[in-house]
């Protein structure tokens, strides 16, 4: 499966299985088919893509820090 170059690196059926498991189910690959294309790239093209697009594969979306006061406010309680 070629995306950027002619270098083969994997079996198409295996790549398709991985894509099917991740598509729409993993936070890192949601929202853009361009990110799914990374899986289809050889290791050299993957690195080039990451550099060109400022792609951070381990950059998880930030989570909001919540305190006890936040939970109490949601319940309508002012105790605490």
Tab-separated table of N, CA, C and O in Angstrom:
chain	number	residue	atom	x	y	z
A	1	UNK	N	0.854	-1.166	0.000
A	1	UNK	CA	0.000	0.000	0.000
A	1	UNK	C	0.905	1.235	0.000
A	1	UNK	O	1.692	1.421	0.914
A	2	UNK	N	0.801	2.023	-1.003
A	2	UNK	CA	1.709	3.160	-1.167
A	2	UNK	C	0.968	4.482	-0.991
A	2	UNK	O	-0.084	4.691	-1.563
A	3	UNK	N	1.546	5.335	-0.225
A	3	UNK	CA	0.972	6.657	0.003
A	3	UNK	C	1.902	7.752	-0.521
A	3	UNK	O	1.502	8.627	-1.243
A	4	UNK	N	3.168	7.684	-0.154
A	4	UNK	CA	4.112	8.743	-0.524
A	4	UNK	C	5.274	8.254	-1.371
A	4	UNK	O	5.851	9.039	-2.104
A	5	UNK	N	5.660	7.024	-1.232
A	5	UNK	CA	6.833	6.541	-1.963
A	5	UNK	C	6.552	5.130	-2.486
A	5	UNK	O	5.466	4.605	-2.307
A	6	UNK	N	7.527	4.531	-3.108
A	6	UNK	CA	7.357	3.189	-3.667
A	6	UNK	C	7.922	2.096	-2.768
A	6	UNK	O	8.070	0.963	-3.200
A	7	UNK	N	8.248	2.420	-1.549
A	7	UNK	CA	8.863	1.446	-0.654
A	7	UNK	C	7.793	0.585	0.021
A	7	UNK	O	6.998	1.075	0.820
A	8	UNK	N	7.753	-0.700	-0.283
A	8	UNK	CA	6.782	-1.572	0.391
A	8	UNK	C	7.238	-1.848	1.828
A	8	UNK	O	8.421	-1.962	2.098
A	9	UNK	N	6.294	-1.931	2.749
A	9	UNK	CA	6.703	-2.185	4.131
A	9	UNK	C	5.773	-3.134	4.867
A	9	UNK	O	6.079	-3.562	5.973
A	10	UNK	N	4.636	-3.479	4.287
A	10	UNK	CA	3.709	-4.352	4.990
A	10	UNK	C	2.727	-5.004	4.049
A	10	UNK	O	2.608	-4.626	2.887
A	11	UNK	N	2.025	-5.974	4.566
A	11	UNK	CA	1.012	-6.687	3.802
A	11	UNK	C	-0.291	-5.887	3.853
A	11	UNK	O	-0.710	-5.453	4.924
A	12	UNK	N	-0.897	-5.692	2.712
A	12	UNK	CA	-2.093	-4.867	2.620
A	12	UNK	C	-3.203	-5.336	3.561
A	12	UNK	O	-3.855	-4.533	4.223
A	13	UNK	N	-3.417	-6.637	3.645
A	13	UNK	CA	-4.492	-7.147	4.505
A	13	UNK	C	-4.238	-6.820	5.978
A	13	UNK	O	-5.167	-6.504	6.722
A	14	UNK	N	-2.994	-6.872	6.404
A	14	UNK	CA	-2.656	-6.551	7.796
A	14	UNK	C	-2.877	-5.063	8.062
A	14	UNK	O	-3.419	-4.682	9.110
A	15	UNK	N	-2.467	-4.228	7.127
A	15	UNK	CA	-2.645	-2.782	7.279
A	15	UNK	C	-4.132	-2.449	7.309
A	15	UNK	O	-4.585	-1.648	8.129
A	16	UNK	N	-4.916	-3.082	6.439
A	16	UNK	CA	-6.364	-2.852	6.417
A	16	UNK	C	-7.020	-3.259	7.733
A	16	UNK	O	-7.925	-2.580	8.212
A	17	UNK	N	-6.563	-4.353	8.338
A	17	UNK	CA	-7.108	-4.788	9.633
A	17	UNK	C	-6.815	-3.762	10.722
A	17	UNK	O	-7.675	-3.443	11.548
A	18	UNK	N	-5.600	-3.238	10.725
A	18	UNK	CA	-5.230	-2.225	11.721
A	18	UNK	C	-6.075	-0.975	11.518
A	18	UNK	O	-6.599	-0.391	12.477
A	19	UNK	N	-6.220	-0.549	10.275
A	19	UNK	CA	-7.027	0.638	9.979
A	19	UNK	C	-8.461	0.460	10.449
A	19	UNK	O	-9.055	1.371	11.023
A	20	UNK	N	-9.025	-0.690	10.205
A	20	UNK	CA	-10.403	-0.963	10.597
A	20	UNK	C	-10.568	-0.920	12.117
A	20	UNK	O	-11.560	-0.426	12.622
A	21	UNK	N	-9.583	-1.412	12.836
A	21	UNK	CA	-9.657	-1.408	14.301
A	21	UNK	C	-9.535	-0.006	14.886
A	21	UNK	O	-10.083	0.284	15.945
A	22	UNK	N	-8.783	0.870	14.220
A	22	UNK	CA	-8.532	2.203	14.766
A	22	UNK	C	-9.515	3.262	14.280
A	22	UNK	O	-9.789	4.226	14.991
A	23	UNK	N	-10.028	3.101	13.099
A	23	UNK	CA	-10.879	4.120	12.473
A	23	UNK	C	-12.105	4.414	13.335
A	23	UNK	O	-12.929	3.547	13.584
A	24	UNK	N	-12.181	5.644	13.798
A	24	UNK	CA	-13.304	6.079	14.599
A	24	UNK	C	-13.351	5.528	16.016
A	24	UNK	O	-14.274	5.812	16.759
A	25	UNK	N	-12.344	4.760	16.406
A	25	UNK	CA	-12.357	4.144	17.729
A	25	UNK	C	-11.204	4.604	18.605
A	25	UNK	O	-11.212	4.369	19.799
A	26	UNK	N	-10.218	5.213	18.037
A	26	UNK	CA	-9.038	5.625	18.800
A	26	UNK	C	-8.898	7.142	18.714
A	26	UNK	O	-8.984	7.726	17.636
A	27	UNK	N	-8.667	7.793	19.846
A	27	UNK	CA	-8.612	9.258	19.895
A	27	UNK	C	-7.566	9.840	18.948
A	27	UNK	O	-7.759	10.920	18.399
A	28	UNK	N	-6.483	9.133	18.753
A	28	UNK	CA	-5.393	9.675	17.941
A	28	UNK	C	-5.762	9.763	16.463
A	28	UNK	O	-5.242	10.608	15.741
A	29	UNK	N	-6.668	8.930	16.012
A	29	UNK	CA	-7.006	8.886	14.597
A	29	UNK	C	-8.395	9.426	14.293
A	29	UNK	O	-8.891	9.276	13.198
A	30	UNK	N	-9.023	10.056	15.238
A	30	UNK	CA	-10.349	10.604	14.986
A	30	UNK	C	-10.241	12.000	14.387
A	30	UNK	O	-9.326	12.745	14.672
A	31	UNK	N	-11.171	12.307	13.542
A	31	UNK	CA	-11.245	13.654	13.001
A	31	UNK	C	-10.502	13.901	11.706
A	31	UNK	O	-10.707	14.916	11.066
A	32	UNK	N	-9.652	13.006	11.275
A	32	UNK	CA	-8.894	13.260	10.058
A	32	UNK	C	-8.462	11.952	9.394
A	32	UNK	O	-7.794	11.134	10.008
A	33	UNK	N	-8.835	11.808	8.131
A	33	UNK	CA	-8.384	10.624	7.392
A	33	UNK	C	-6.895	10.738	7.076
A	33	UNK	O	-6.229	9.745	6.810
A	34	UNK	N	-6.380	11.964	7.139
A	34	UNK	CA	-4.954	12.196	6.901
A	34	UNK	C	-4.103	11.465	7.945
A	34	UNK	O	-3.041	10.937	7.638
A	35	UNK	N	-4.606	11.424	9.172
A	35	UNK	CA	-3.875	10.731	10.226
A	35	UNK	C	-3.901	9.225	10.014
A	35	UNK	O	-2.951	8.531	10.349
A	36	UNK	N	-4.986	8.711	9.463
A	36	UNK	CA	-5.046	7.283	9.161
A	36	UNK	C	-4.055	6.923	8.059
A	36	UNK	O	-3.546	5.810	8.019
A	37	UNK	N	-3.771	7.861	7.175
A	37	UNK	CA	-2.800	7.607	6.110
A	37	UNK	C	-1.405	7.336	6.662
A	37	UNK	O	-0.603	6.674	6.025
A	38	UNK	N	-1.116	7.838	7.851
A	38	UNK	CA	0.191	7.614	8.473
A	38	UNK	C	0.452	6.116	8.636
A	38	UNK	O	1.568	5.644	8.461
A	39	UNK	N	-0.591	5.367	8.931
A	39	UNK	CA	-0.449	3.923	9.117
A	39	UNK	C	-0.052	3.243	7.810
A	39	UNK	O	0.608	2.214	7.813
A	40	UNK	N	-0.416	3.835	6.702
A	40	UNK	CA	-0.131	3.257	5.384
A	40	UNK	C	1.274	3.609	4.876
A	40	UNK	O	1.691	3.111	3.851
A	41	UNK	N	1.976	4.469	5.591
A	41	UNK	CA	3.286	4.950	5.149
A	41	UNK	C	4.420	4.083	5.672
A	41	UNK	O	4.321	3.507	6.756
A	42	UNK	N	5.516	4.071	4.909
A	42	UNK	CA	6.722	3.395	5.385
A	42	UNK	C	7.321	4.230	6.518
A	42	UNK	O	6.905	5.367	6.760
A	43	UNK	N	8.300	3.684	7.197
A	43	UNK	CA	8.875	4.385	8.346
A	43	UNK	C	9.511	5.721	7.971
A	43	UNK	O	9.438	6.693	8.732
A	44	UNK	N	10.116	5.819	6.806
A	44	UNK	CA	10.746	7.082	6.391
A	44	UNK	C	9.695	8.153	6.100
A	44	UNK	O	9.839	9.309	6.499
A	45	UNK	N	8.644	7.758	5.399
A	45	UNK	CA	7.577	8.712	5.070
A	45	UNK	C	6.822	9.151	6.319
A	45	UNK	O	6.380	10.292	6.426
A	46	UNK	N	6.678	8.247	7.285
A	46	UNK	CA	6.010	8.568	8.545
A	46	UNK	C	6.765	9.679	9.280
A	46	UNK	O	6.166	10.617	9.800
A	47	UNK	N	8.076	9.561	9.308
A	47	UNK	CA	8.900	10.581	9.962
A	47	UNK	C	8.791	11.909	9.218
A	47	UNK	O	8.643	12.972	9.835
A	48	UNK	N	8.831	11.870	7.897
A	48	UNK	CA	8.703	13.092	7.094
A	48	UNK	C	7.347	13.750	7.339
A	48	UNK	O	7.256	14.970	7.509
A	49	UNK	N	6.290	12.961	7.386
A	49	UNK	CA	4.948	13.489	7.637
A	49	UNK	C	4.877	14.159	9.006
A	49	UNK	O	4.337	15.252	9.151
A	50	UNK	N	5.422	13.499	10.006
A	50	UNK	CA	5.398	14.050	11.362
A	50	UNK	C	6.116	15.394	11.420
A	50	UNK	O	5.653	16.326	12.079
A	51	UNK	N	7.226	15.512	10.716
A	51	UNK	CA	7.980	16.769	10.703
A	51	UNK	C	7.230	17.864	9.937
A	51	UNK	O	7.178	19.007	10.382
A	52	UNK	N	6.655	17.518	8.818
A	52	UNK	CA	5.953	18.501	7.977
A	52	UNK	C	4.660	19.012	8.623
A	52	UNK	O	4.329	20.182	8.505
A	53	UNK	N	3.946	18.138	9.275
A	53	UNK	CA	2.627	18.480	9.817
A	53	UNK	C	2.631	18.789	11.309
A	53	UNK	O	1.564	18.989	11.898
A	54	UNK	N	3.811	18.779	11.932
A	54	UNK	CA	3.910	18.951	13.392
A	54	UNK	C	3.004	17.955	14.110
A	54	UNK	O	2.303	18.286	15.052
A	55	UNK	N	3.030	16.739	13.626
A	55	UNK	CA	2.193	15.666	14.138
A	55	UNK	C	2.828	15.086	15.391
A	55	UNK	O	3.966	14.660	15.384
A	56	UNK	N	2.074	15.095	16.485
A	56	UNK	CA	2.558	14.553	17.745
A	56	UNK	C	1.773	13.285	18.044
A	56	UNK	O	0.653	13.336	18.560
A	57	UNK	N	2.332	12.108	17.712
A	57	UNK	CA	1.573	10.875	17.865
A	57	UNK	C	1.243	10.509	19.303
A	57	UNK	O	0.305	9.774	19.553
A	58	UNK	N	1.989	11.026	20.255
A	58	UNK	CA	1.732	10.694	21.648
A	58	UNK	C	1.062	11.836	22.395
A	58	UNK	O	0.921	11.781	23.601
A	59	UNK	N	0.690	12.864	21.668
A	59	UNK	CA	0.040	14.018	22.289
A	59	UNK	C	-1.428	13.768	22.513
A	59	UNK	O	-2.248	13.955	21.639
A	60	UNK	N	-1.749	13.333	23.691
A	60	UNK	CA	-3.134	13.033	24.041
A	60	UNK	C	-3.886	14.329	24.304
A	60	UNK	O	-3.309	15.296	24.793
A	61	UNK	N	-5.172	14.373	23.973
A	61	UNK	CA	-5.946	15.582	24.268
A	61	UNK	C	-5.907	15.888	25.765
A	61	UNK	O	-5.943	14.973	26.580
A	62	UNK	N	-5.825	17.156	26.100
A	62	UNK	CA	-5.737	17.513	27.511
A	62	UNK	C	-7.074	17.250	28.203
A	62	UNK	O	-8.132	17.377	27.604
A	63	UNK	N	-6.985	16.895	29.446
A	63	UNK	CA	-8.175	16.632	30.238
A	63	UNK	C	-8.348	17.746	31.250
A	63	UNK	O	-7.381	18.271	31.792
A	64	UNK	N	-9.585	18.085	31.520
A	64	UNK	CA	-9.885	19.129	32.482
A	64	UNK	C	-9.717	18.579	33.899
A	64	UNK	O	-10.213	17.503	34.207
A	65	UNK	N	-9.018	19.330	34.698
A	65	UNK	CA	-8.844	18.939	36.101
A	65	UNK	C	-10.078	19.410	36.858
A	65	UNK	O	-10.498	20.558	36.744
A	66	UNK	N	-10.655	18.489	37.619
A	66	UNK	CA	-11.862	18.818	38.380
A	66	UNK	C	-11.586	18.667	39.860
A	66	UNK	O	-10.846	17.798	40.288
A	67	UNK	N	-12.224	19.519	40.630
A	67	UNK	CA	-12.073	19.477	42.083
A	67	UNK	C	-13.395	19.071	42.729
A	67	UNK	O	-14.428	18.989	42.066
A	68	UNK	N	-13.359	18.880	44.016
A	68	UNK	CA	-14.578	18.550	44.761
A	68	UNK	C	-15.608	19.661	44.599
A	68	UNK	O	-16.804	19.412	44.454
A	69	UNK	N	-15.141	20.903	44.609
A	69	UNK	CA	-16.060	22.037	44.439
A	69	UNK	C	-16.817	21.957	43.113
A	69	UNK	O	-17.990	22.301	43.045
A	70	UNK	N	-16.146	21.511	42.058
A	70	UNK	CA	-16.810	21.371	40.765
A	70	UNK	C	-17.976	20.388	40.849
A	70	UNK	O	-19.063	20.636	40.334
A	71	UNK	N	-17.750	19.257	41.500
A	71	UNK	CA	-18.792	18.245	41.635
A	71	UNK	C	-19.943	18.747	42.511
A	71	UNK	O	-21.115	18.498	42.236
A	72	UNK	N	-19.599	19.446	43.587
A	72	UNK	CA	-20.636	19.974	44.468
A	72	UNK	C	-21.477	21.029	43.764
A	72	UNK	O	-22.702	21.068	43.932
A	73	UNK	N	-20.862	21.870	42.944
A	73	UNK	CA	-21.591	22.872	42.197
A	73	UNK	C	-22.571	22.236	41.215
A	73	UNK	O	-23.685	22.707	41.029
A	74	UNK	N	-22.170	21.143	40.609
A	74	UNK	CA	-23.053	20.446	39.680
A	74	UNK	C	-24.283	19.895	40.375
A	74	UNK	O	-25.362	19.847	39.808
A	75	UNK	N	-24.102	19.473	41.615
A	75	UNK	CA	-25.225	18.929	42.380
A	75	UNK	C	-26.080	20.033	42.985
A	75	UNK	O	-27.122	19.774	43.547
A	76	UNK	N	-25.590	21.271	42.881
A	76	UNK	CA	-26.337	22.393	43.441
A	76	UNK	C	-26.088	22.598	44.916
A	76	UNK	O	-26.783	23.357	45.568
A	77	UNK	N	-25.106	21.912	45.416
A	77	UNK	CA	-24.790	22.023	46.840
A	77	UNK	C	-23.723	23.087	47.041
A	77	UNK	O	-22.783	23.205	46.293
A	78	UNK	N	-23.900	23.874	48.092
A	78	UNK	CA	-22.883	24.885	48.430
A	78	UNK	C	-22.123	24.491	49.674
A	78	UNK	O	-21.329	25.253	50.194
A	79	UNK	N	-22.399	23.284	50.156
A	79	UNK	CA	-21.687	22.808	51.339
A	79	UNK	C	-20.278	22.407	50.967
A	79	UNK	O	-20.001	22.058	49.857
A	80	UNK	N	-19.419	22.353	51.885
A	80	UNK	CA	-18.135	21.804	51.596
A	80	UNK	C	-17.045	22.488	52.199
A	80	UNK	O	-15.968	22.468	52.136
